[in-house]
PDB file of C-alpha atoms in Angstrom:
ATOM      1  CA  MET A   1      56.198 163.158 134.387  1.00  0.00           C
ATOM      2  CA  ASN A   2      56.639 164.191 130.761  1.00  0.00           C
ATOM      3  CA  LEU A   3      55.858 161.881 127.843  1.00  0.00           C
ATOM      4  CA  LEU A   4      56.458 162.627 124.165  1.00  0.00           C
ATOM      5  CA  ALA A   5      53.673 161.420 121.846  1.00  0.00           C
ATOM      6  CA  VAL A   6      54.458 161.394 118.117  1.00  0.00           C
ATOM      7  CA  ASP A   7      51.625 160.718 115.654  1.00  0.00           C
ATOM      8  CA  ASP A   8      50.365 162.413 112.483  1.00  0.00           C
ATOM      9  CA  GLU A   9      46.740 161.648 113.376  1.00  0.00           C
ATOM     10  CA  SER A  10      45.122 164.214 115.694  1.00  0.00           C
ATOM     11  CA  ILE A  11      42.584 161.699 117.017  1.00  0.00           C
ATOM     12  CA  ASN A  12      45.371 159.375 118.152  1.00  0.00           C
ATOM     13  CA  LEU A  13      47.149 162.199 119.982  1.00  0.00           C
ATOM     14  CA  MET A  14      43.859 163.140 121.651  1.00  0.00           C
ATOM     15  CA  ILE A  15      43.273 159.562 122.839  1.00  0.00           C
ATOM     16  CA  ILE A  16      46.819 159.328 124.194  1.00  0.00           C
ATOM     17  CA  GLU A  17      46.491 162.622 126.054  1.00  0.00           C
ATOM     18  CA  GLU A  18      43.055 161.848 127.492  1.00  0.00           C
ATOM     19  CA  SER A  19      44.105 158.370 128.612  1.00  0.00           C
ATOM     20  CA  LEU A  20      47.370 159.361 130.278  1.00  0.00           C
ATOM     21  CA  SER A  21      46.840 162.879 131.608  1.00  0.00           C
ATOM     22  CA  GLU A  22      44.403 161.566 134.212  1.00  0.00           C
ATOM     23  CA  LYS A  23      47.191 159.260 135.434  1.00  0.00           C
ATOM     24  CA  GLY A  24      49.420 162.246 136.136  1.00  0.00           C
ATOM     25  CA  PHE A  25      51.424 162.336 132.892  1.00  0.00           C
ATOM     26  CA  ASN A  26      52.122 165.525 130.968  1.00  0.00           C
ATOM     27  CA  ILE A  27      51.867 164.877 127.223  1.00  0.00           C
ATOM     28  CA  ILE A  28      54.038 166.818 124.786  1.00  0.00           C
ATOM     29  CA  LYS A  29      52.741 166.232 121.238  1.00  0.00           C
ATOM     30  CA  ALA A  30      54.463 166.110 117.851  1.00  0.00           C
ATOM     31  CA  ARG A  31      52.851 165.396 114.468  1.00  0.00           C
ATOM     32  CA  ASP A  32      55.855 163.893 112.718  1.00  0.00           C
ATOM     33  CA  GLY A  33      59.421 162.766 113.303  1.00  0.00           C
ATOM     34  CA  GLU A  34      60.995 166.097 112.382  1.00  0.00           C
ATOM     35  CA  GLU A  35      58.859 167.996 114.892  1.00  0.00           C
ATOM     36  CA  ALA A  36      59.612 165.377 117.563  1.00  0.00           C
ATOM     37  CA  LEU A  37      63.337 165.665 116.908  1.00  0.00           C
ATOM     38  CA  ALA A  38      63.126 169.443 117.222  1.00  0.00           C
ATOM     39  CA  ILE A  39      61.338 169.084 120.574  1.00  0.00           C
ATOM     40  CA  LEU A  40      63.993 166.690 121.844  1.00  0.00           C
ATOM     41  CA  ASN A  41      66.795 168.975 120.672  1.00  0.00           C
ATOM     42  CA  ARG A  42      65.334 171.965 122.519  1.00  0.00           C
ATOM     43  CA  ASN A  43      66.028 170.046 125.723  1.00  0.00           C
ATOM     44  CA  GLU A  44      63.141 171.753 127.536  1.00  0.00           C
ATOM     45  CA  HIS A  45      61.674 168.573 129.015  1.00  0.00           C
ATOM     46  CA  ASN A  46      62.928 165.415 130.689  1.00  0.00           C
ATOM     47  CA  PHE A  47      60.970 162.628 129.018  1.00  0.00           C
ATOM     48  CA  PHE A  48      60.242 159.358 130.816  1.00  0.00           C
ATOM     49  CA  ALA A  49      58.912 157.584 127.711  1.00  0.00           C
ATOM     50  CA  ILE A  50      58.158 158.213 124.043  1.00  0.00           C
ATOM     51  CA  ILE A  51      55.020 156.946 122.283  1.00  0.00           C
ATOM     52  CA  LEU A  52      55.929 156.744 118.618  1.00  0.00           C
ATOM     53  CA  ASP A  53      53.847 155.967 115.530  1.00  0.00           C
ATOM     54  CA  ARG A  54      55.639 153.975 112.858  1.00  0.00           C
ATOM     55  CA  LEU A  55      54.105 155.362 109.658  1.00  0.00           C
ATOM     56  CA  MET A  56      54.370 159.162 109.405  1.00  0.00           C
ATOM     57  CA  PRO A  57      55.246 161.772 106.755  1.00  0.00           C
ATOM     58  CA  LYS A  58      58.613 163.579 106.559  1.00  0.00           C
ATOM     59  CA  MET A  59      60.425 161.260 108.985  1.00  0.00           C
ATOM     60  CA  ASP A  60      58.905 157.878 109.814  1.00  0.00           C
ATOM     61  CA  GLY A  61      59.000 156.158 113.171  1.00  0.00           C
ATOM     62  CA  ILE A  62      61.874 153.810 112.388  1.00  0.00           C
ATOM     63  CA  GLU A  63      64.160 156.661 111.311  1.00  0.00           C
ATOM     64  CA  LEU A  64      63.330 158.720 114.391  1.00  0.00           C
ATOM     65  CA  LEU A  65      63.760 155.676 116.622  1.00  0.00           C
ATOM     66  CA  ARG A  66      67.257 155.091 115.237  1.00  0.00           C
ATOM     67  CA  LYS A  67      68.198 158.719 115.872  1.00  0.00           C
ATOM     68  CA  ILE A  68      66.916 158.514 119.452  1.00  0.00           C
ATOM     69  CA  LYS A  69      68.811 155.308 120.216  1.00  0.00           C
ATOM     70  CA  HIS A  70      72.068 156.634 118.734  1.00  0.00           C
ATOM     71  CA  ALA A  71      71.989 159.807 120.840  1.00  0.00           C
ATOM     72  CA  GLU A  72      73.690 159.462 124.216  1.00  0.00           C
ATOM     73  CA  LYS A  73      71.249 161.808 125.975  1.00  0.00           C
ATOM     74  CA  TRP A  74      68.112 160.020 124.718  1.00  0.00           C
ATOM     75  CA  LYS A  75      69.092 156.380 124.224  1.00  0.00           C
ATOM     76  CA  ASP A  76      67.736 155.153 127.591  1.00  0.00           C
ATOM     77  CA  ILE A  77      64.258 156.620 127.113  1.00  0.00           C
ATOM     78  CA  PRO A  78      61.889 153.685 126.484  1.00  0.00           C
ATOM     79  CA  VAL A  79      60.111 153.932 123.152  1.00  0.00           C
ATOM     80  CA  ILE A  80      56.616 152.505 122.792  1.00  0.00           C
ATOM     81  CA  PHE A  81      56.086 151.763 119.126  1.00  0.00           C
ATOM     82  CA  GLN A  82      52.556 152.104 117.735  1.00  0.00           C
ATOM     83  CA  THR A  83      52.089 150.001 114.644  1.00  0.00           C
ATOM     84  CA  ALA A  84      49.577 148.076 112.587  1.00  0.00           C
ATOM     85  CA  MET A  85      52.500 146.069 111.167  1.00  0.00           C
ATOM     86  CA  SER A  86      52.899 143.012 113.378  1.00  0.00           C
ATOM     87  CA  GLY A  87      54.755 140.598 111.097  1.00  0.00           C
ATOM     88  CA  VAL A  88      58.013 139.007 112.235  1.00  0.00           C
ATOM     89  CA  SER A  89      60.143 141.067 109.821  1.00  0.00           C
ATOM     90  CA  ASP A  90      58.396 144.285 110.878  1.00  0.00           C
ATOM     91  CA  MET A  91      58.950 143.445 114.540  1.00  0.00           C
ATOM     92  CA  THR A  92      62.599 142.638 113.895  1.00  0.00           C
ATOM     93  CA  ASP A  93      63.084 146.014 112.195  1.00  0.00           C
ATOM     94  CA  GLY A  94      61.727 147.714 115.301  1.00  0.00           C
ATOM     95  CA  LEU A  95      63.863 145.636 117.653  1.00  0.00           C
ATOM     96  CA  ASP A  96      66.994 146.346 115.654  1.00  0.00           C
ATOM     97  CA  ALA A  97      66.221 150.057 115.785  1.00  0.00           C
ATOM     98  CA  GLY A  98      65.738 149.963 119.560  1.00  0.00           C
ATOM     99  CA  ALA A  99      62.003 149.569 120.255  1.00  0.00           C
ATOM    100  CA  PHE A 100      61.175 147.713 123.442  1.00  0.00           C
ATOM    101  CA  TYR A 101      57.400 148.062 123.737  1.00  0.00           C
ATOM    102  CA  TYR A 102      54.728 147.687 121.093  1.00  0.00           C
ATOM    103  CA  LEU A 103      51.096 148.725 120.756  1.00  0.00           C
ATOM    104  CA  THR A 104      49.078 147.276 117.873  1.00  0.00           C
ATOM    105  CA  LYS A 105      46.453 149.609 116.481  1.00  0.00           C
ATOM    106  CA  PRO A 106      43.669 149.663 117.441  1.00  0.00           C
ATOM    107  CA  TYR A 107      44.415 149.209 121.150  1.00  0.00           C
ATOM    108  CA  SER A 108      42.493 149.751 124.369  1.00  0.00           C
ATOM    109  CA  ARG A 109      43.128 152.723 126.632  1.00  0.00           C
ATOM    110  CA  ALA A 110      43.720 150.345 129.535  1.00  0.00           C
ATOM    111  CA  LEU A 111      46.520 148.603 127.642  1.00  0.00           C
ATOM    112  CA  LEU A 112      48.060 151.961 126.722  1.00  0.00           C
ATOM    113  CA  VAL A 113      48.128 153.020 130.372  1.00  0.00           C
ATOM    114  CA  THR A 114      49.595 149.692 131.531  1.00  0.00           C
ATOM    115  CA  ILE A 115      52.339 149.687 128.890  1.00  0.00           C
ATOM    116  CA  VAL A 116      53.286 153.307 129.603  1.00  0.00           C
ATOM    117  CA  GLN A 117      53.411 152.742 133.358  1.00  0.00           C
ATOM    118  CA  THR A 118      55.603 149.675 132.812  1.00  0.00           C
ATOM    119  CA  ALA A 119      57.940 151.622 130.525  1.00  0.00           C
ATOM    120  CA  VAL A 120      58.266 154.511 132.965  1.00  0.00           C
ATOM    121  CA  GLU A 121      58.912 152.153 135.867  1.00  0.00           C
ATOM    122  CA  HIS A 122      61.643 150.427 133.837  1.00  0.00           C
ATOM    123  CA  TYR A 123      63.233 153.793 132.968  1.00  0.00           C
ATOM    124  CA  ILE A 124      63.267 155.000 136.578  1.00  0.00           C
ATOM    125  CA  LYS A 125      64.860 151.758 137.820  1.00  0.00           C
ATOM    126  CA  LEU A 126      67.503 151.922 135.090  1.00  0.00           C
ATOM    127  CA  GLN A 127      68.387 155.534 135.896  1.00  0.00           C
ATOM    128  CA  ARG A 128      68.775 154.718 139.586  1.00  0.00           C
ATOM    129  CA  ALA A 129      71.022 151.767 138.774  1.00  0.00           C
ATOM    130  CA  LYS A 130      73.096 153.858 136.357  1.00  0.00           C
ATOM    131  CA  GLU A 131      73.706 156.406 139.101  1.00  0.00           C
ATOM    132  CA  ASP A 132      75.458 153.651 141.047  1.00  0.00           C
ATOM    133  CA  LEU A 133      77.694 152.945 138.053  1.00  0.00           C
ATOM    134  CA  HIS A 134      79.530 156.192 138.692  1.00  0.00           C
ATOM    135  CA  LYS A 135      80.002 156.023 142.461  1.00  0.00           C
ATOM    136  CA  GLY A 136      83.668 155.184 142.707  1.00  0.00           C
ATOM    137  CA  MET A 137      83.375 151.653 141.348  1.00  0.00           C
ATOM    138  CA  GLY A 138      86.175 151.960 138.792  1.00  0.00           C
ATOM    139  CA  ALA A 139      88.383 149.561 140.725  1.00  0.00           C
ATOM    140  CA  LEU A 140      85.892 146.790 139.949  1.00  0.00           C
ATOM    141  CA  ARG A 141      87.362 146.631 136.428  1.00  0.00           C
ATOM    142  CA  HIS A 142      90.169 144.674 138.106  1.00  0.00           C
ATOM    143  CA  LEU A 143      87.815 142.056 139.586  1.00  0.00           C
ATOM    144  CA  VAL A 144      88.830 138.579 138.401  1.00  0.00           C
ATOM    145  CA  LYS A 145      86.508 136.338 140.399  1.00  0.00           C
ATOM    146  CA  GLY A 146      83.692 136.914 142.842  1.00  0.00           C
ATOM    147  CA  GLU A 147      80.758 135.044 144.378  1.00  0.00           C
ATOM    148  CA  PHE A 148      77.575 136.707 145.619  1.00  0.00           C
ATOM    149  CA  TRP A 149      74.347 135.451 147.234  1.00  0.00           C
ATOM    150  CA  ILE A 150      71.184 137.564 147.043  1.00  0.00           C
ATOM    151  CA  GLN A 151      67.493 137.148 147.871  1.00  0.00           C
ATOM    152  CA  SER A 152      65.547 140.326 147.119  1.00  0.00           C
ATOM    153  CA  ILE A 153      64.942 142.714 144.222  1.00  0.00           C
ATOM    154  CA  LYS A 154      66.628 145.446 146.267  1.00  0.00           C
ATOM    155  CA  GLU A 155      69.761 143.304 146.539  1.00  0.00           C
ATOM    156  CA  SER A 156      69.533 142.584 142.813  1.00  0.00           C
ATOM    157  CA  HIS A 157      69.593 146.301 142.058  1.00  0.00           C
ATOM    158  CA  GLU A 158      72.567 146.743 144.404  1.00  0.00           C
ATOM    159  CA  LEU A 159      74.537 143.908 142.803  1.00  0.00           C
ATOM    160  CA  ALA A 160      73.833 144.676 139.136  1.00  0.00           C
ATOM    161  CA  PRO A 161      75.958 147.890 139.030  1.00  0.00           C
ATOM    162  CA  ILE A 162      78.828 146.057 140.737  1.00  0.00           C
ATOM    163  CA  LEU A 163      78.838 143.294 138.142  1.00  0.00           C
ATOM    164  CA  ALA A 164      78.390 145.788 135.313  1.00  0.00           C
ATOM    165  CA  ASN A 165      81.335 147.892 136.492  1.00  0.00           C
ATOM    166  CA  ALA A 166      83.557 144.832 136.289  1.00  0.00           C
ATOM    167  CA  CYS A 167      82.806 144.653 132.537  1.00  0.00           C
ATOM    168  CA  PRO A 168      84.362 146.699 129.704  1.00  0.00           C
ATOM    169  CA  ASN A 169      81.134 148.527 128.809  1.00  0.00           C
ATOM    170  CA  PRO A 170      79.066 148.829 132.018  1.00  0.00           C
ATOM    171  CA  GLU A 171      76.088 150.675 130.541  1.00  0.00           C
ATOM    172  CA  ARG A 172      75.665 148.062 127.818  1.00  0.00           C
ATOM    173  CA  VAL A 173      75.374 145.127 130.213  1.00  0.00           C
ATOM    174  CA  LEU A 174      73.598 146.766 133.158  1.00  0.00           C
ATOM    175  CA  THR A 175      70.021 146.367 131.935  1.00  0.00           C
ATOM    176  CA  GLY A 176      70.573 142.748 130.929  1.00  0.00           C
ATOM    177  CA  ILE A 177      72.146 141.793 134.259  1.00  0.00           C
ATOM    178  CA  MET A 178      69.253 143.384 136.158  1.00  0.00           C
ATOM    179  CA  GLU A 179      66.761 141.468 134.035  1.00  0.00           C
ATOM    180  CA  ILE A 180      68.384 138.064 134.575  1.00  0.00           C
ATOM    181  CA  LEU A 181      68.823 138.625 138.325  1.00  0.00           C
ATOM    182  CA  ASN A 182      65.205 139.751 138.728  1.00  0.00           C
ATOM    183  CA  ASN A 183      64.013 136.779 136.692  1.00  0.00           C
ATOM    184  CA  ALA A 184      65.950 134.383 138.958  1.00  0.00           C
ATOM    185  CA  ILE A 185      64.335 135.910 142.054  1.00  0.00           C
ATOM    186  CA  GLU A 186      60.764 136.370 140.823  1.00  0.00           C
ATOM    187  CA  HIS A 187      60.244 133.292 138.664  1.00  0.00           C
ATOM    188  CA  GLY A 188      62.977 131.058 140.086  1.00  0.00           C
ATOM    189  CA  ASN A 189      63.137 131.319 143.853  1.00  0.00           C
ATOM    190  CA  LEU A 190      59.696 132.849 144.471  1.00  0.00           C
ATOM    191  CA  GLY A 191      57.859 130.702 141.902  1.00  0.00           C
ATOM    192  CA  ILE A 192      55.820 133.518 140.344  1.00  0.00           C
ATOM    193  CA  SER A 193      54.493 132.129 137.064  1.00  0.00           C
ATOM    194  CA  TYR A 194      54.151 134.082 133.825  1.00  0.00           C
ATOM    195  CA  GLN A 195      50.377 134.287 134.213  1.00  0.00           C
ATOM    196  CA  GLU A 196      50.622 135.282 137.872  1.00  0.00           C
ATOM    197  CA  LYS A 197      53.060 138.067 136.994  1.00  0.00           C
ATOM    198  CA  THR A 198      50.704 139.308 134.283  1.00  0.00           C
ATOM    199  CA  GLU A 199      47.802 139.554 136.746  1.00  0.00           C
ATOM    200  CA  LEU A 200      49.934 141.058 139.513  1.00  0.00           C
ATOM    201  CA  HIS A 201      51.423 143.590 137.127  1.00  0.00           C
ATOM    202  CA  ASP A 202      48.031 144.602 135.753  1.00  0.00           C
ATOM    203  CA  ASN A 203      46.774 145.169 139.312  1.00  0.00           C
ATOM    204  CA  ASP A 204      49.982 146.921 140.438  1.00  0.00           C
ATOM    205  CA  LYS A 205      50.579 144.267 143.110  1.00  0.00           C
ATOM    206  CA  LEU A 206      53.797 142.638 141.886  1.00  0.00           C
ATOM    207  CA  MET A 207      56.155 144.167 144.451  1.00  0.00           C
ATOM    208  CA  GLU A 208      53.624 143.517 147.215  1.00  0.00           C
ATOM    209  CA  GLU A 209      53.524 139.815 146.273  1.00  0.00           C
ATOM    210  CA  ILE A 210      57.326 139.635 146.053  1.00  0.00           C
ATOM    211  CA  MET A 211      57.693 141.052 149.568  1.00  0.00           C
ATOM    212  CA  LEU A 212      55.019 138.673 150.867  1.00  0.00           C
ATOM    213  CA  ARG A 213      56.708 135.580 149.428  1.00  0.00           C
ATOM    214  CA  LEU A 214      60.162 136.632 150.632  1.00  0.00           C
ATOM    215  CA  ASN A 215      58.855 136.283 154.192  1.00  0.00           C
ATOM    216  CA  LEU A 216      57.175 132.901 153.753  1.00  0.00           C
ATOM    217  CA  PRO A 217      58.968 129.800 155.151  1.00  0.00           C
ATOM    218  CA  GLU A 218      58.985 128.013 151.775  1.00  0.00           C
ATOM    219  CA  TYR A 219      60.892 130.870 150.160  1.00  0.00           C
ATOM    220  CA  ASN A 220      62.892 132.792 152.793  1.00  0.00           C
ATOM    221  CA  LYS A 221      65.823 130.365 152.822  1.00  0.00           C
ATOM    222  CA  LYS A 222      66.341 130.435 149.055  1.00  0.00           C
ATOM    223  CA  TYR A 223      69.195 132.394 147.477  1.00  0.00           C
ATOM    224  CA  VAL A 224      70.256 133.348 143.992  1.00  0.00           C
ATOM    225  CA  LYS A 225      73.952 132.510 143.724  1.00  0.00           C
ATOM    226  CA  VAL A 226      76.040 134.583 141.332  1.00  0.00           C
ATOM    227  CA  LEU A 227      79.551 133.720 140.164  1.00  0.00           C
ATOM    228  CA  PHE A 228      81.637 136.280 138.263  1.00  0.00           C
ATOM    229  CA  GLU A 229      84.714 135.013 136.390  1.00  0.00           C
ATOM    230  CA  LYS A 230      87.039 137.002 134.142  1.00  0.00           C
ATOM    231  CA  LYS A 231      89.074 134.871 131.769  1.00  0.00           C
ATOM    232  CA  GLU A 232      91.615 135.813 129.110  1.00  0.00           C
ATOM    233  CA  ASP A 233      89.068 136.120 126.304  1.00  0.00           C
ATOM    234  CA  LYS A 234      85.720 136.530 128.045  1.00  0.00           C
ATOM    235  CA  ILE A 235      83.755 137.342 131.160  1.00  0.00           C
ATOM    236  CA  GLN A 236      81.293 134.734 132.341  1.00  0.00           C
ATOM    237  CA  ILE A 237      78.551 135.455 134.872  1.00  0.00           C
ATOM    238  CA  THR A 238      76.641 132.446 136.179  1.00  0.00           C
ATOM    239  CA  ILE A 239      73.323 133.097 137.928  1.00  0.00           C
ATOM    240  CA  LYS A 240      71.810 130.056 139.686  1.00  0.00           C
ATOM    241  CA  ASP A 241      68.434 130.087 141.428  1.00  0.00           C
ATOM    242  CA  GLU A 242      66.733 127.379 143.502  1.00  0.00           C
ATOM    243  CA  GLY A 243      63.585 127.164 141.396  1.00  0.00           C
ATOM    244  CA  LYS A 244      62.203 124.457 139.131  1.00  0.00           C
ATOM    245  CA  GLY A 245      63.481 126.040 135.931  1.00  0.00           C
ATOM    246  CA  PHE A 246      61.477 127.012 132.838  1.00  0.00           C
ATOM    247  CA  ASP A 247      61.328 126.470 129.094  1.00  0.00           C
ATOM    248  CA  TRP A 248      64.009 129.076 128.394  1.00  0.00           C
ATOM    249  CA  LYS A 249      64.384 128.295 124.682  1.00  0.00           C
ATOM    250  CA  ARG A 250      60.846 129.481 124.117  1.00  0.00           C
ATOM    251  CA  PHE A 251      61.684 132.931 125.516  1.00  0.00           C
ATOM    252  CA  LEU A 252      64.856 133.373 123.462  1.00  0.00           C
ATOM    253  CA  SER A 253      63.258 132.864 120.045  1.00  0.00           C
ATOM    254  CA  ILE A 254      62.223 135.690 117.726  1.00  0.00           C
ATOM    255  CA  GLN A 255      58.767 134.098 117.583  1.00  0.00           C
ATOM    256  CA  ALA A 256      58.407 134.457 121.367  1.00  0.00           C
ATOM    257  CA  MET A 257      59.556 138.050 121.197  1.00  0.00           C
ATOM    258  CA  THR A 258      56.978 138.951 118.564  1.00  0.00           C
ATOM    259  CA  LYS A 259      54.308 137.262 120.676  1.00  0.00           C
ATOM    260  CA  ASN A 260      55.298 139.039 123.890  1.00  0.00           C
ATOM    261  CA  ALA A 261      56.292 142.422 122.447  1.00  0.00           C
ATOM    262  CA  PHE A 262      52.739 143.670 122.913  1.00  0.00           C
ATOM    263  CA  LYS A 263      52.610 142.607 126.580  1.00  0.00           C
ATOM    264  CA  THR A 264      53.981 144.154 129.753  1.00  0.00           C
ATOM    265  CA  HIS A 265      56.576 141.428 130.278  1.00  0.00           C
ATOM    266  CA  GLY A 266      57.979 138.200 128.844  1.00  0.00           C
ATOM    267  CA  ARG A 267      60.623 139.634 126.503  1.00  0.00           C
ATOM    268  CA  GLY A 268      63.334 140.539 129.013  1.00  0.00           C
ATOM    269  CA  ILE A 269      65.772 137.665 128.495  1.00  0.00           C
ATOM    270  CA  PHE A 270      65.415 137.929 124.707  1.00  0.00           C
ATOM    271  CA  MET A 271      66.306 141.639 124.834  1.00  0.00           C
ATOM    272  CA  ALA A 272      69.143 140.975 127.285  1.00  0.00           C
ATOM    273  CA  ARG A 273      70.713 138.438 124.953  1.00  0.00           C
ATOM    274  CA  ARG A 274      70.223 140.650 121.909  1.00  0.00           C
ATOM    275  CA  LEU A 275      71.378 143.976 123.339  1.00  0.00           C
ATOM    276  CA  SER A 276      73.452 143.401 126.492  1.00  0.00           C
ATOM    277  CA  PHE A 277      75.502 140.232 126.049  1.00  0.00           C
ATOM    278  CA  ASP A 278      77.435 138.289 123.441  1.00  0.00           C
ATOM    279  CA  ASP A 279      75.694 135.124 124.566  1.00  0.00           C
ATOM    280  CA  LEU A 280      73.082 134.009 127.061  1.00  0.00           C
ATOM    281  CA  THR A 281      72.148 130.399 127.614  1.00  0.00           C
ATOM    282  CA  TYR A 282      70.658 128.260 130.367  1.00  0.00           C
ATOM    283  CA  GLU A 283      71.412 124.953 132.055  1.00  0.00           C
ATOM    284  CA  ASP A 284      69.736 122.816 134.749  1.00  0.00           C
ATOM    285  CA  ASP A 285      66.327 123.052 133.026  1.00  0.00           C
ATOM    286  CA  GLY A 286      66.486 126.850 133.139  1.00  0.00           C
ATOM    287  CA  SER A 287      67.524 127.462 136.748  1.00  0.00           C
ATOM    288  CA  LYS A 288      71.098 128.398 135.784  1.00  0.00           C
ATOM    289  CA  ALA A 289      71.765 131.345 133.450  1.00  0.00           C
ATOM    290  CA  ILE A 290      75.198 131.702 131.860  1.00  0.00           C
ATOM    291  CA  ILE A 291      76.079 135.163 130.541  1.00  0.00           C
ATOM    292  CA  THR A 292      79.070 135.603 128.240  1.00  0.00           C
ATOM    293  CA  ILE A 293      80.807 138.872 127.376  1.00  0.00           C
ATOM    294  CA  ASP A 294      83.499 138.539 124.717  1.00  0.00           C
ATOM    295  CA  LEU A 295      86.515 140.614 125.766  1.00  0.00           C
ATOM    296  CA  LYS A 296      88.498 140.317 122.535  1.00  0.00           C
ATOM    297  CA  ALA A 297      85.593 141.539 120.425  1.00  0.00           C
ATOM    298  CA  LYS A 298      85.198 144.557 122.669  1.00  0.00           C
ATOM    299  CA  GLU A 299      88.749 145.743 122.061  1.00  0.00           C
ATOM    300  CA  SER A 300      87.663 147.175 118.722  1.00  0.00           C
ATOM    301  CA  ASP A 301      84.064 147.998 119.627  1.00  0.00           C
ATOM    302  CA  PRO A 302      83.444 151.732 118.993  1.00  0.00           C
ATOM    303  CA  LEU A 303      80.661 151.804 121.573  1.00  0.00           C
ATOM    304  CA  ILE A 304      82.975 151.141 124.508  1.00  0.00           C
ATOM    305  CA  ASP A 305      83.475 154.016 126.917  1.00  0.00           C
ATOM    306  CA  ASN A 306      87.161 154.837 127.295  1.00  0.00           C
TER     307      ASN A 306
END
């Protein structure tokens, strides 16, 4: 798998290559934003993630990040932002430009490997889901109301493209829908706590634990219930799990995002609300998510696919 590493410091590029090549990644290196852009434009490699330094000569990381996220062929590639600037305003600049993962210098090699593996896994899942967006689902744009019950992550990934195709801009909402569905299964119905997910993720045992719990008597009768409703001015998707809920307000604040941006998880619902939906809120102590997509606003949105 190819990764693009962009940094003006040779020692940093060496550390990245040494840390990740032994995990099976092929590292393509660039020393500044202009060189990175030239590499991307040559279209010689399919990149699964980009590791990008913020402060560089010629073209800095923010400028390159904006160019990547505004290009149709590159916008889905997860960008891991390396920075020593961890203030709220600095983090917000990165989020607005499209960064999803952060590494604060100096960082450990183990953290670098974990973050990259998480980013690549996210990218692969998204590409598989996007393939389903184009498999004759156009008629779903006419869906007015539908109810669905799911239990597993596999079913979540099957349902997400269906719900997305019923929306005006499927690619915009797909990632967010997947995130909220997965959250309802993992944290809601299966009761996997934030700390447990951190440990499972770090030991590459998350999916193993999910499959184990799905077969246990205390969990195997629980469903995530999804209601899709298209109204005159908006689409509303309600996702209700059978868990105990959570302190959802804490995960939707910019302060929570800056705290979790350097971790392998914990920022999903914040990013979903910011990038995928017009609104996302919770009821029933956090066990019911309500997604809103404003139809009238989308009529003049230049990002909508015709």
